[in-house]
Coordinates of C-alpha atoms in Angstrom, one line a residue:
M8 CA 29.9 0.7 -9.8
L9 CA 30.5 3.8 -7.7
V10 CA 32.7 6.3 -9.9
G11 CA 32.4 9.4 -8.2
L12 CA 31.8 11.2 -4.8
S13 CA 31.8 14.7 -4.3
V14 CA 31.0 16.4 -0.7
R15 CA 30.4 20.0 0.1
N16 CA 30.1 21.6 3.6
L17 CA 29.4 18.5 5.5
A18 CA 30.9 18.6 9.0
V19 CA 34.7 19.2 8.5
V20 CA 34.6 18.6 4.9
E21 CA 34.6 21.9 2.8
D22 CA 34.8 20.7 -0.9
L23 CA 36.0 17.2 -1.4
A24 CA 35.9 15.3 -5.0
L25 CA 36.9 11.6 -5.3
N26 CA 37.0 9.3 -8.0
F27 CA 36.8 5.5 -7.8
E28 CA 38.1 2.8 -9.9
P29 CA 37.1 -1.0 -10.3
G30 CA 38.9 -3.5 -8.1
M31 CA 39.8 -2.9 -4.4
T32 CA 40.5 0.4 -3.0
S33 CA 41.6 0.9 0.6
L34 CA 41.1 4.2 2.3
T35 CA 43.7 4.8 5.0
G36 CA 44.7 7.5 7.5
E37 CA 45.4 8.5 10.9
T38 CA 42.5 7.8 13.6
G39 CA 40.3 10.9 13.5
A40 CA 41.2 11.8 9.9
G41 CA 37.6 11.5 8.6
K42 CA 37.7 8.2 6.8
S43 CA 34.3 7.2 8.0
M44 CA 32.9 10.6 7.2
L45 CA 33.1 9.5 3.6
V46 CA 31.1 6.5 4.3
D47 CA 28.7 9.0 6.2
A48 CA 28.4 11.1 3.0
L49 CA 27.7 8.2 0.9
S50 CA 24.9 7.0 3.2
L51 CA 23.4 10.3 3.1
V52 CA 23.3 10.6 -0.7
L53 CA 21.6 7.0 -0.6
G54 CA 18.7 8.3 1.7
D55 CA 20.0 7.9 5.2
R56 CA 18.5 10.5 7.9
A57 CA 20.0 13.7 7.9
D58 CA 20.7 16.4 10.7
S59 CA 21.2 20.2 10.1
N60 CA 23.9 19.7 12.9
M61 CA 25.8 17.8 10.2
I62 CA 26.3 21.0 8.0
R63 CA 29.8 22.6 8.2
H64 CA 30.2 25.8 10.7
G65 CA 29.4 29.0 8.5
A66 CA 27.6 27.3 5.6
E67 CA 23.9 27.2 5.1
R68 CA 23.6 23.9 3.1
A69 CA 25.5 20.7 2.7
E70 CA 25.6 19.0 -0.5
I71 CA 26.5 15.4 -1.5
E72 CA 26.7 13.8 -5.0
A73 CA 27.5 10.3 -6.2
D74 CA 27.7 8.9 -9.8
F75 CA 27.1 5.2 -10.5
N76 CA 28.2 3.5 -13.6
L77 CA 25.5 1.0 -14.9
N78 CA 27.4 -0.8 -17.3
N79 CA 27.0 -3.9 -15.1
N80 CA 24.3 -2.9 -13.0
V81 CA 21.0 -4.6 -15.2
S82 CA 18.8 -4.1 -12.1
L83 CA 19.5 -0.3 -11.5
A84 CA 19.1 0.3 -15.0
K85 CA 15.8 -1.2 -15.2
W86 CA 14.7 0.5 -12.1
L87 CA 15.6 3.8 -13.6
K88 CA 13.9 3.2 -16.8
D89 CA 10.8 1.8 -15.0
H90 CA 10.7 5.1 -12.8
E91 CA 11.4 7.2 -16.0
L92 CA 14.7 8.3 -14.4
D93 CA 17.0 6.8 -16.9
E94 CA 19.4 9.1 -18.8
E95 CA 22.5 8.2 -20.9
E96 CA 23.6 5.2 -18.9
Q97 CA 24.4 7.0 -15.9
C98 CA 22.9 7.6 -12.3
H99 CA 23.6 10.8 -10.8
L100 CA 22.4 11.2 -7.3
R101 CA 22.5 14.4 -5.5
R102 CA 21.3 15.4 -1.8
T103 CA 21.1 18.6 -0.1
I104 CA 20.6 19.3 3.5
S105 CA 19.5 22.9 4.4
R106 CA 20.2 24.5 7.9
D107 CA 16.2 25.1 8.4
G108 CA 16.1 21.3 8.4
R109 CA 14.8 20.7 4.8
S110 CA 16.4 18.0 2.8
K111 CA 16.0 17.2 -0.9
G112 CA 17.1 14.3 -3.2
Y113 CA 17.6 14.2 -6.9
I114 CA 18.2 11.5 -9.6
N115 CA 19.6 12.5 -12.7
G116 CA 18.5 16.1 -12.0
R117 CA 14.9 15.4 -11.0
M118 CA 13.9 15.9 -7.6
V119 CA 12.6 12.6 -5.9
P120 CA 11.4 11.6 -2.6
L121 CA 14.3 10.3 -0.5
A122 CA 12.6 6.7 -0.5
L123 CA 13.7 6.5 -4.2
L124 CA 17.2 7.3 -3.2
R125 CA 17.1 4.3 -0.9
E126 CA 15.7 1.9 -3.6
V127 CA 18.7 3.0 -5.4
S128 CA 21.0 2.1 -2.4
E129 CA 19.5 -1.5 -2.5
R130 CA 20.4 -2.0 -6.3
S131 CA 23.9 -0.3 -6.2
I132 CA 25.8 -0.8 -2.9
D133 CA 26.3 -2.7 0.3
I134 CA 28.0 -0.9 3.3
H135 CA 29.2 -3.1 6.2
G136 CA 29.7 -0.9 9.1
Q137 CA 32.5 -1.5 12.0
H138 CA 29.7 -2.5 14.3
A139 CA 28.1 -5.0 11.8
H140 CA 29.1 -7.9 14.0
Q141 CA 26.6 -6.6 16.8
S142 CA 23.8 -7.2 14.6
L143 CA 24.6 -10.7 13.8
I144 CA 23.0 -11.9 16.9
R145 CA 19.7 -10.9 15.9
P146 CA 17.6 -13.7 14.4
Q147 CA 16.3 -11.4 11.7
T148 CA 20.1 -10.9 10.8
Q149 CA 20.8 -14.5 10.5
R150 CA 17.7 -15.4 8.4
E151 CA 18.8 -12.6 6.0
I152 CA 22.2 -13.9 5.6
L153 CA 20.8 -17.4 4.9
D154 CA 18.3 -16.0 2.4
I155 CA 20.8 -14.2 0.2
V156 CA 22.9 -17.2 -0.2
A157 CA 19.8 -19.1 -1.0
D158 CA 18.8 -16.5 -3.6
N159 CA 15.3 -16.4 -2.1
K160 CA 14.9 -12.4 -2.7
A161 CA 12.4 -13.2 -5.7
L162 CA 10.3 -15.6 -3.8
L163 CA 10.5 -13.4 -0.4
D164 CA 9.1 -10.6 -2.6
K165 CA 6.4 -12.8 -4.0
L166 CA 5.5 -13.9 -0.4
K167 CA 5.4 -10.3 1.1
L168 CA 2.9 -9.3 -1.3
A169 CA 0.9 -12.6 -0.8
Y170 CA 1.0 -12.3 2.9
R171 CA 0.0 -8.6 2.8
D172 CA -2.9 -9.6 0.4
W173 CA -4.0 -12.5 2.7
S174 CA -3.6 -10.5 5.9
S175 CA -5.8 -7.7 4.6
S176 CA -8.5 -10.3 3.4
Q177 CA -8.1 -11.7 7.1
Q178 CA -8.6 -8.6 8.5
A179 CA -11.8 -7.9 6.4
L180 CA -13.2 -11.5 7.2
Q181 CA -12.6 -10.7 11.0
Q182 CA -14.4 -7.5 10.9
L183 CA -17.2 -9.0 8.8
K184 CA -17.4 -11.7 11.2
S185 CA -17.5 -9.1 14.2
Q186 CA -20.3 -7.5 12.6
S187 CA -22.3 -10.8 11.7
D188 CA -24.3 -11.0 15.4
E189 CA -25.7 -7.5 14.8
Q190 CA -26.2 -7.8 11.3
R191 CA -27.9 -11.2 12.0
A192 CA -30.5 -9.7 14.5
K193 CA -31.1 -6.7 12.1
Q194 CA -31.7 -9.4 9.2
E195 CA -34.1 -11.2 11.3
L196 CA -36.2 -7.9 12.0
L197 CA -36.1 -7.1 8.3
Q198 CA -37.3 -10.6 7.4
Y199 CA -40.3 -10.0 9.8
Q200 CA -41.0 -6.5 8.6
V201 CA -40.7 -7.4 5.0
G202 CA -42.9 -10.4 5.5
E203 CA -45.6 -8.3 7.3
L204 CA -45.8 -5.8 4.7
A205 CA -45.8 -8.4 1.9
N206 CA -49.2 -9.6 3.2
F207 CA -50.6 -6.5 1.7
Q208 CA -50.9 -5.3 -2.2
L209 CA -48.4 -2.2 -1.7
S210 CA -48.3 -0.6 -5.2
E211 CA -49.0 3.2 -5.0
S212 CA -51.7 2.6 -7.8
H213 CA -53.7 0.2 -5.5
I214 CA -53.5 2.4 -2.4
Q215 CA -54.8 5.3 -4.3
Q216 CA -57.6 3.3 -5.8
L217 CA -58.5 2.1 -2.1
L218 CA -58.8 5.5 -0.7
Q219 CA -60.5 6.7 -3.7
E220 CA -63.1 3.9 -3.6
Q221 CA -63.6 4.1 0.3
N222 CA -64.3 7.8 -0.3
Q223 CA -67.0 7.1 -3.0
L224 CA -68.4 4.5 -0.9
A225 CA -68.7 6.6 2.2
N226 CA -70.3 9.3 0.2
A227 CA -72.6 7.2 -1.8
A228 CA -75.9 8.3 -0.6
E229 CA -75.1 12.1 -1.2
L230 CA -73.5 11.2 -4.7
I231 CA -76.7 9.5 -5.8
S232 CA -78.9 12.4 -4.4
T233 CA -76.8 14.8 -6.2
A234 CA -77.0 13.0 -9.5
E235 CA -80.8 12.5 -9.2
A236 CA -81.4 16.3 -8.6
G237 CA -79.4 17.3 -11.3
L238 CA -81.1 15.0 -13.7
H239 CA -84.3 16.1 -12.4
R240 CA -83.5 19.8 -13.1
I241 CA -82.3 19.2 -16.7
F242 CA -85.2 16.8 -17.8
D243 CA -87.9 16.3 -15.2
E244 CA -88.9 19.4 -13.5
E245 CA -92.5 20.4 -14.8
Q246 CA -91.9 24.0 -15.1
A247 CA -88.5 24.9 -14.9
A248 CA -86.4 21.9 -16.5
A249 CA -83.3 23.2 -18.2
Y250 CA -83.7 21.2 -21.3
D251 CA -87.4 22.6 -21.9
I252 CA -86.4 26.3 -21.2
I253 CA -83.4 25.8 -23.4
N254 CA -85.1 24.1 -26.1
H255 CA -88.3 26.8 -26.0
T256 CA -85.7 29.6 -26.5
L257 CA -84.2 27.9 -29.3
S258 CA -87.7 27.4 -31.1
E259 CA -88.5 30.9 -30.6
L260 CA -85.0 32.2 -32.1
E261 CA -85.4 29.9 -35.1
K262 CA -88.7 31.3 -36.0
L263 CA -87.0 34.9 -36.3
Q264 CA -83.9 33.7 -37.5
H265 CA -84.9 34.9 -41.3
V266 CA -85.9 38.3 -39.9
E267 CA -82.6 38.7 -37.8
P268 CA -79.9 36.7 -39.4
R269 CA -77.6 37.6 -36.1
F270 CA -79.9 35.1 -34.2
A271 CA -77.9 32.3 -36.3
S272 CA -74.9 32.3 -33.7
A273 CA -77.3 32.1 -30.7
V274 CA -79.2 29.3 -32.3
E275 CA -76.0 27.6 -33.1
T276 CA -74.9 27.8 -29.4
L277 CA -78.2 26.7 -27.9
N278 CA -78.1 23.6 -30.3
A279 CA -74.8 22.7 -28.9
A280 CA -76.3 23.1 -25.2
I281 CA -79.2 21.0 -26.1
I282 CA -76.7 18.2 -27.3
N283 CA -74.6 18.9 -24.0
L284 CA -77.5 18.7 -22.0
D285 CA -78.8 15.3 -23.7
E286 CA -75.0 13.8 -23.0
T287 CA -74.9 14.9 -19.5
A288 CA -78.2 13.3 -18.6
D289 CA -77.2 10.0 -20.3
E290 CA -74.0 10.1 -18.2
L291 CA -76.0 10.7 -15.0
R292 CA -78.5 7.8 -15.9
Q293 CA -75.7 5.6 -16.5
Y294 CA -74.1 6.6 -13.0
L295 CA -77.4 5.9 -11.3
D296 CA -77.9 2.5 -13.1
H297 CA -74.4 1.3 -11.9
I298 CA -73.6 2.8 -8.4
D299 CA -74.0 0.3 -5.9
L300 CA -74.5 1.0 -2.2
D301 CA -72.3 -2.0 -1.2
P302 CA -71.7 -1.9 2.7
E303 CA -69.8 -4.9 2.7
R304 CA -67.4 -3.7 0.0
L305 CA -67.2 -0.5 2.2
N306 CA -66.3 -2.5 5.1
S307 CA -63.7 -4.7 3.5
I308 CA -62.1 -1.4 1.9
E309 CA -62.0 0.3 5.4
N310 CA -60.8 -2.9 7.1
E311 CA -58.0 -2.9 4.6
L312 CA -57.1 0.6 4.9
S313 CA -57.4 0.2 8.7
Q314 CA -54.7 -2.2 8.7
L315 CA -52.5 -0.2 6.4
H316 CA -52.9 3.0 8.7
D317 CA -51.8 0.6 11.7
I318 CA -48.6 -0.5 9.9
A319 CA -48.0 2.8 8.8
R320 CA -48.0 4.2 12.3
K321 CA -46.0 1.2 13.4
H322 CA -43.2 2.6 10.8
Q323 CA -43.9 6.3 11.5
V324 CA -44.9 6.9 8.0
E325 CA -47.9 7.9 5.9
V326 CA -50.1 5.2 4.2
E327 CA -49.2 6.6 0.7
E328 CA -45.5 6.1 1.8
L329 CA -46.0 2.3 2.5
P330 CA -44.8 1.1 -0.9
E331 CA -41.7 3.2 -0.9
L332 CA -40.7 1.9 2.6
Y333 CA -41.5 -1.9 1.6
Q334 CA -38.8 -1.2 -1.4
E335 CA -36.0 0.3 0.9
L336 CA -36.6 -2.6 3.5
T337 CA -36.5 -5.1 0.8
A338 CA -33.2 -3.6 -0.5
E339 CA -31.6 -3.6 2.9
L340 CA -32.7 -7.4 3.5
D341 CA -31.1 -8.1 0.0
R342 CA -27.8 -6.2 1.0
L343 CA -27.4 -8.1 4.4
S344 CA -28.4 -11.4 2.5
S345 CA -25.5 -10.7 0.2
S346 CA -23.1 -10.0 2.8
E347 CA -23.5 -13.7 4.0
V348 CA -22.9 -14.7 0.7
H349 CA -19.8 -12.4 0.6
L350 CA -18.7 -13.8 3.9
A351 CA -18.5 -17.2 2.3
E352 CA -16.8 -15.9 -0.7
L353 CA -14.2 -14.1 1.5
E354 CA -13.6 -17.3 3.6
T355 CA -12.9 -19.3 0.2
Q356 CA -10.6 -16.5 -1.0
L357 CA -8.8 -16.5 2.4
A358 CA -8.3 -20.3 2.0
E359 CA -6.9 -19.8 -1.3
K360 CA -4.4 -16.9 -0.5
E361 CA -3.1 -18.7 2.6
K362 CA -2.5 -21.7 0.4
V363 CA -0.5 -19.3 -2.1
C364 CA 1.5 -18.1 1.3
R365 CA 1.9 -21.7 2.5
T366 CA 3.3 -22.9 -1.1
L367 CA 5.8 -20.2 -1.2
S368 CA 6.7 -20.6 2.2
E369 CA 7.7 -24.1 1.6
E370 CA 9.7 -23.1 -1.5
I371 CA 11.7 -20.8 0.5
H372 CA 11.9 -23.4 3.4
Q373 CA 13.5 -26.0 1.1
K374 CA 15.8 -23.4 -0.4
R375 CA 17.0 -22.8 3.0
I376 CA 17.4 -26.3 4.2
K377 CA 19.3 -27.0 1.1
T378 CA 21.4 -24.0 1.5
A379 CA 22.3 -24.2 5.3
K380 CA 25.0 -26.9 5.4
P381 CA 26.9 -25.8 2.5
L382 CA 26.9 -22.3 4.0
A383 CA 27.8 -23.4 7.3
K384 CA 30.5 -25.4 6.0
Q385 CA 31.9 -22.1 4.0
I386 CA 31.9 -20.1 6.9
S387 CA 33.5 -22.7 9.3
A388 CA 36.4 -23.0 6.8
S389 CA 36.8 -19.0 6.7
I390 CA 36.6 -18.8 10.5
K391 CA 39.2 -21.3 10.7
Q392 CA 41.4 -19.0 8.6
L393 CA 40.5 -15.9 11.0
A394 CA 42.2 -17.4 14.0
I395 CA 39.3 -19.5 15.2
P396 CA 41.0 -22.8 14.4
S397 CA 38.3 -24.9 16.1
G398 CA 35.3 -23.0 15.1
E399 CA 32.4 -24.8 13.6
I400 CA 29.3 -23.1 12.3
D401 CA 25.8 -24.8 12.1
I402 CA 22.8 -23.1 10.7
E403 CA 19.3 -24.2 12.0
V404 CA 16.2 -24.0 9.9
I405 CA 13.1 -24.9 12.2
A406 CA 9.7 -24.6 11.0
N407 CA 7.4 -22.7 13.4
P408 CA 4.8 -24.5 15.4
D409 CA 1.7 -25.0 13.8
Q410 CA 3.4 -24.2 10.5
K411 CA 2.7 -20.5 11.5
F412 CA 3.8 -18.2 8.5
S413 CA 4.7 -14.6 8.2
E414 CA 6.0 -12.5 5.3
Y415 CA 9.3 -14.1 5.9
G416 CA 8.0 -17.6 5.6
M417 CA 7.4 -20.2 8.3
D418 CA 10.9 -20.8 9.5
S419 CA 13.0 -19.8 12.5
V420 CA 16.8 -19.5 11.5
R421 CA 19.6 -19.7 13.9
I422 CA 23.3 -19.4 13.5
L423 CA 25.1 -21.8 16.0
V424 CA 28.8 -21.7 16.7
R425 CA 31.1 -24.1 18.5
T426 CA 34.5 -22.3 19.2
N427 CA 36.4 -25.0 21.1
P428 CA 36.5 -28.9 20.7
G429 CA 34.2 -30.8 22.9
Q430 CA 31.6 -28.2 23.4
P431 CA 28.1 -28.2 22.1
S432 CA 27.0 -25.9 19.6
G433 CA 25.4 -22.6 20.9
E434 CA 23.9 -19.3 20.0
L435 CA 26.4 -16.6 18.6
A436 CA 25.6 -14.2 21.7
K437 CA 26.1 -16.9 24.4
V438 CA 29.3 -18.8 23.0
A439 CA 31.3 -16.3 20.9
S440 CA 33.5 -13.5 22.5
G441 CA 33.1 -10.1 21.2
G442 CA 36.5 -10.6 19.0
E443 CA 35.3 -14.0 17.9
L444 CA 32.0 -12.7 17.0
A445 CA 33.6 -9.9 15.0
R446 CA 35.7 -12.6 13.2
I447 CA 32.7 -14.6 12.4
S448 CA 30.9 -11.5 11.1
L449 CA 33.5 -10.6 8.7
A450 CA 33.8 -14.2 7.3
I451 CA 30.1 -14.2 6.9
Q452 CA 30.4 -10.9 4.9
V453 CA 33.1 -12.3 3.0
V454 CA 31.4 -15.4 2.2
T455 CA 28.1 -14.0 1.3
A456 CA 29.4 -10.9 -0.5
G457 CA 29.8 -12.8 -3.7
K458 CA 26.3 -13.8 -3.4
R459 CA 24.9 -10.3 -3.5
T460 CA 23.9 -8.8 -6.8
V461 CA 25.1 -5.1 -5.9
P462 CA 28.1 -4.1 -7.8
T463 CA 29.9 -2.0 -4.9
L464 CA 30.8 -3.4 -1.3
I465 CA 32.0 -0.9 1.2
F466 CA 33.7 -2.3 4.4
D467 CA 34.1 0.5 7.1
E468 CA 36.7 -0.8 9.5
V469 CA 35.2 -4.4 9.8
D470 CA 38.7 -5.4 10.7
V471 CA 38.9 -3.8 14.0
G472 CA 40.5 -6.2 16.7
I473 CA 42.4 -8.4 13.9
G474 CA 46.1 -8.3 13.2
G475 CA 49.0 -10.3 12.1
S476 CA 48.4 -13.1 9.6
V477 CA 44.4 -13.0 10.2
A478 CA 44.9 -9.4 8.8
E479 CA 46.6 -10.8 5.8
V480 CA 44.1 -13.3 5.2
V481 CA 41.2 -10.8 5.6
G482 CA 43.0 -8.6 3.0
K483 CA 43.1 -11.7 0.4
H484 CA 39.6 -12.3 1.0
L485 CA 38.7 -8.8 0.0
R486 CA 40.8 -8.9 -2.7
A487 CA 39.4 -11.9 -4.0
L488 CA 36.0 -10.4 -3.9
A489 CA 37.2 -7.3 -6.1
A490 CA 37.7 -9.8 -9.0
T491 CA 33.8 -9.8 -9.3
Q492 CA 32.7 -6.5 -7.3
Q493 CA 34.1 -3.0 -6.6
V494 CA 35.6 -3.3 -3.0
I495 CA 36.2 -0.2 -1.1
C496 CA 37.7 -0.7 2.4
I497 CA 38.3 1.8 5.2
T498 CA 41.2 0.0 7.3
H499 CA 43.9 0.7 9.9
L500 CA 45.7 -2.8 9.0
P501 CA 48.5 -2.6 6.5
Q502 CA 48.1 -6.3 5.8
V503 CA 44.6 -5.1 4.1
A504 CA 45.6 -1.9 2.7
A505 CA 48.6 -3.7 1.0
Q506 CA 46.0 -6.0 -0.8
A507 CA 44.2 -3.2 -2.6
H508 CA 44.4 -2.4 -6.2
H509 CA 44.5 1.5 -5.1
Q510 CA 45.0 3.4 -2.3
L511 CA 43.4 6.6 -0.9
Q512 CA 45.0 8.5 2.0
V513 CA 42.7 10.6 4.2
S514 CA 44.2 13.5 6.2
K515 CA 43.2 16.7 8.0
K516 CA 44.5 20.0 7.3
H517 CA 44.4 22.7 10.0
L518 CA 44.3 26.0 8.9
K519 CA 44.1 29.2 11.1
D520 CA 40.4 29.2 11.5
S521 CA 39.1 26.0 9.9
T522 CA 40.0 22.2 9.5
H523 CA 40.0 20.5 6.1
I524 CA 39.8 16.9 5.2
V525 CA 42.0 16.2 2.0
V526 CA 42.1 12.9 0.2
D527 CA 45.1 11.8 -2.0
K528 CA 45.3 9.1 -4.4
L529 CA 48.8 7.3 -3.6
D530 CA 51.3 6.1 -6.1
K531 CA 53.4 3.2 -5.2
Q532 CA 56.0 5.1 -3.3
Q533 CA 53.5 6.8 -1.5
R534 CA 51.8 3.6 -0.7
I535 CA 55.0 2.4 0.6
E536 CA 55.4 5.3 3.1
E537 CA 51.6 5.0 4.1
I538 CA 51.9 1.3 4.8
A539 CA 55.0 2.0 6.6
R540 CA 53.5 4.3 8.8
M541 CA 50.6 1.9 9.5
L542 CA 53.2 -0.7 10.4
G543 CA 55.7 1.3 12.4
G544 CA 54.2 4.6 13.5
V545 CA 55.7 8.0 13.1
N546 CA 59.4 7.1 13.2
L547 CA 59.9 5.1 10.0
T548 CA 62.9 3.2 9.5
T549 CA 64.6 1.7 6.2
K550 CA 63.5 -1.7 7.4
T551 CA 59.8 -0.7 8.0
R552 CA 59.8 0.7 4.6
S553 CA 61.4 -2.4 3.0
H554 CA 58.8 -4.3 4.8
A555 CA 55.9 -2.2 3.6
E556 CA 57.3 -2.5 0.1
E557 CA 57.5 -6.3 0.4
M558 CA 54.0 -6.5 1.5
L559 CA 52.8 -4.5 -1.4
D560 CA 54.8 -6.5 -4.1
Q561 CA 53.6 -9.7 -2.7
A562 CA 50.0 -8.5 -2.7
Q563 CA 50.2 -7.5 -6.3
R564 CA 51.7 -10.6 -7.8

């Protein structure tokens, strides 16, 4: 629950510190005293949007702090621990607003994004503003009311995640389908290109072999002539054969080797030359024995190379680059083929995700149906006590056409009202007057507040336009809520203020150059005076004070 609120330099508040207790607390004071400013401050420290114009004149920064006790707030305690913001069973919030427009938020001394302050708000407090009834005519608000009582939050959280997952998959599928026509045309082209290239043996080694063989066959005559001439010069030339010349020289040197030992090295070299010439001659003879002047083979190779050159020109690459091109086109074709498989898989996944969404939506629908009538009956009973004696509430839960679902399920929820006997039920905006709508809203807030898990409820002048015995009923309702939740109520009604366990009086102090807000905790006698003022205005009488004391005593029984 909320245990403390301090405000510095916010609007007319210079420095204010408040402590709150369990039960029901009423904040009272003259109109314009600044009671709602405290709610505004609390909203700011819980992450609401801020404006530098809210800073007190003459100050550079406004600062709001709030302390929450975690004893009975398991949800917030767990959230703090999950975000590593927990510290000794407390939740201390701090918000600063600077004149330059900057705003900072802190949880237990650690700076955090304002979004995290709002998440604390969801787990700690509900604020019902004086114009809350205006939002009641919105279908979204009516649906939220039913879901609170139906305890659909966990299911709706699951549905929201499932719906976003489904929606993301649906968008991906639509995008893939929109590309399918273009991809199909590209795939057909690739299939043709890959099929065309597949008719050839497109390996680097094969193409290199073709080019080399074509070059050899095209130059076969010159190769044979050169090989024969070389063999002739080595062995067959009558007077100048290389073998004969070297062999003759070798013989002469060998004869004189015993005279000149230094000829030994030359003899060794010439012997090696003779051996090399023998080997070279053998290689040339083998080459000449096996070389084949095959015009048909040359023609076949040149035809194949011609086709390869044609297809290489078609793809604007060199013949040697065809193997790499073939691999690239094949890989691209495989990728496009796999996208078709992915399309089918995505369609299957989308159907499964849709089934999850529909299952969750159906569970939510059933809980709404089960809750609608009992809740309508409770609200009807409550508005009868709030001066709408013939009021009847119906809650209509209708499945959307074609079972279309969203992150909120597949229902339309409407709260219908009948305020006079014999009239049909109709929409709140069309049937209920402004005052009736305010009372219906208050009845709904009172009936549903006990279903909320947050420990603190704040009612900011939600009882405007209500008086007399109805106001007393409202006060009793709020006091009854305080048995399980902390209730803080800003009110102008003495009947409501008297029902509170504690009362704070808000007033303005006008000094020479400035105005200050002061909040005083009232004892019993002071409460009697304040409630008497609310009953009778400025000129208080003994009778008014006596009435105020009687109201207070009756409420406290």
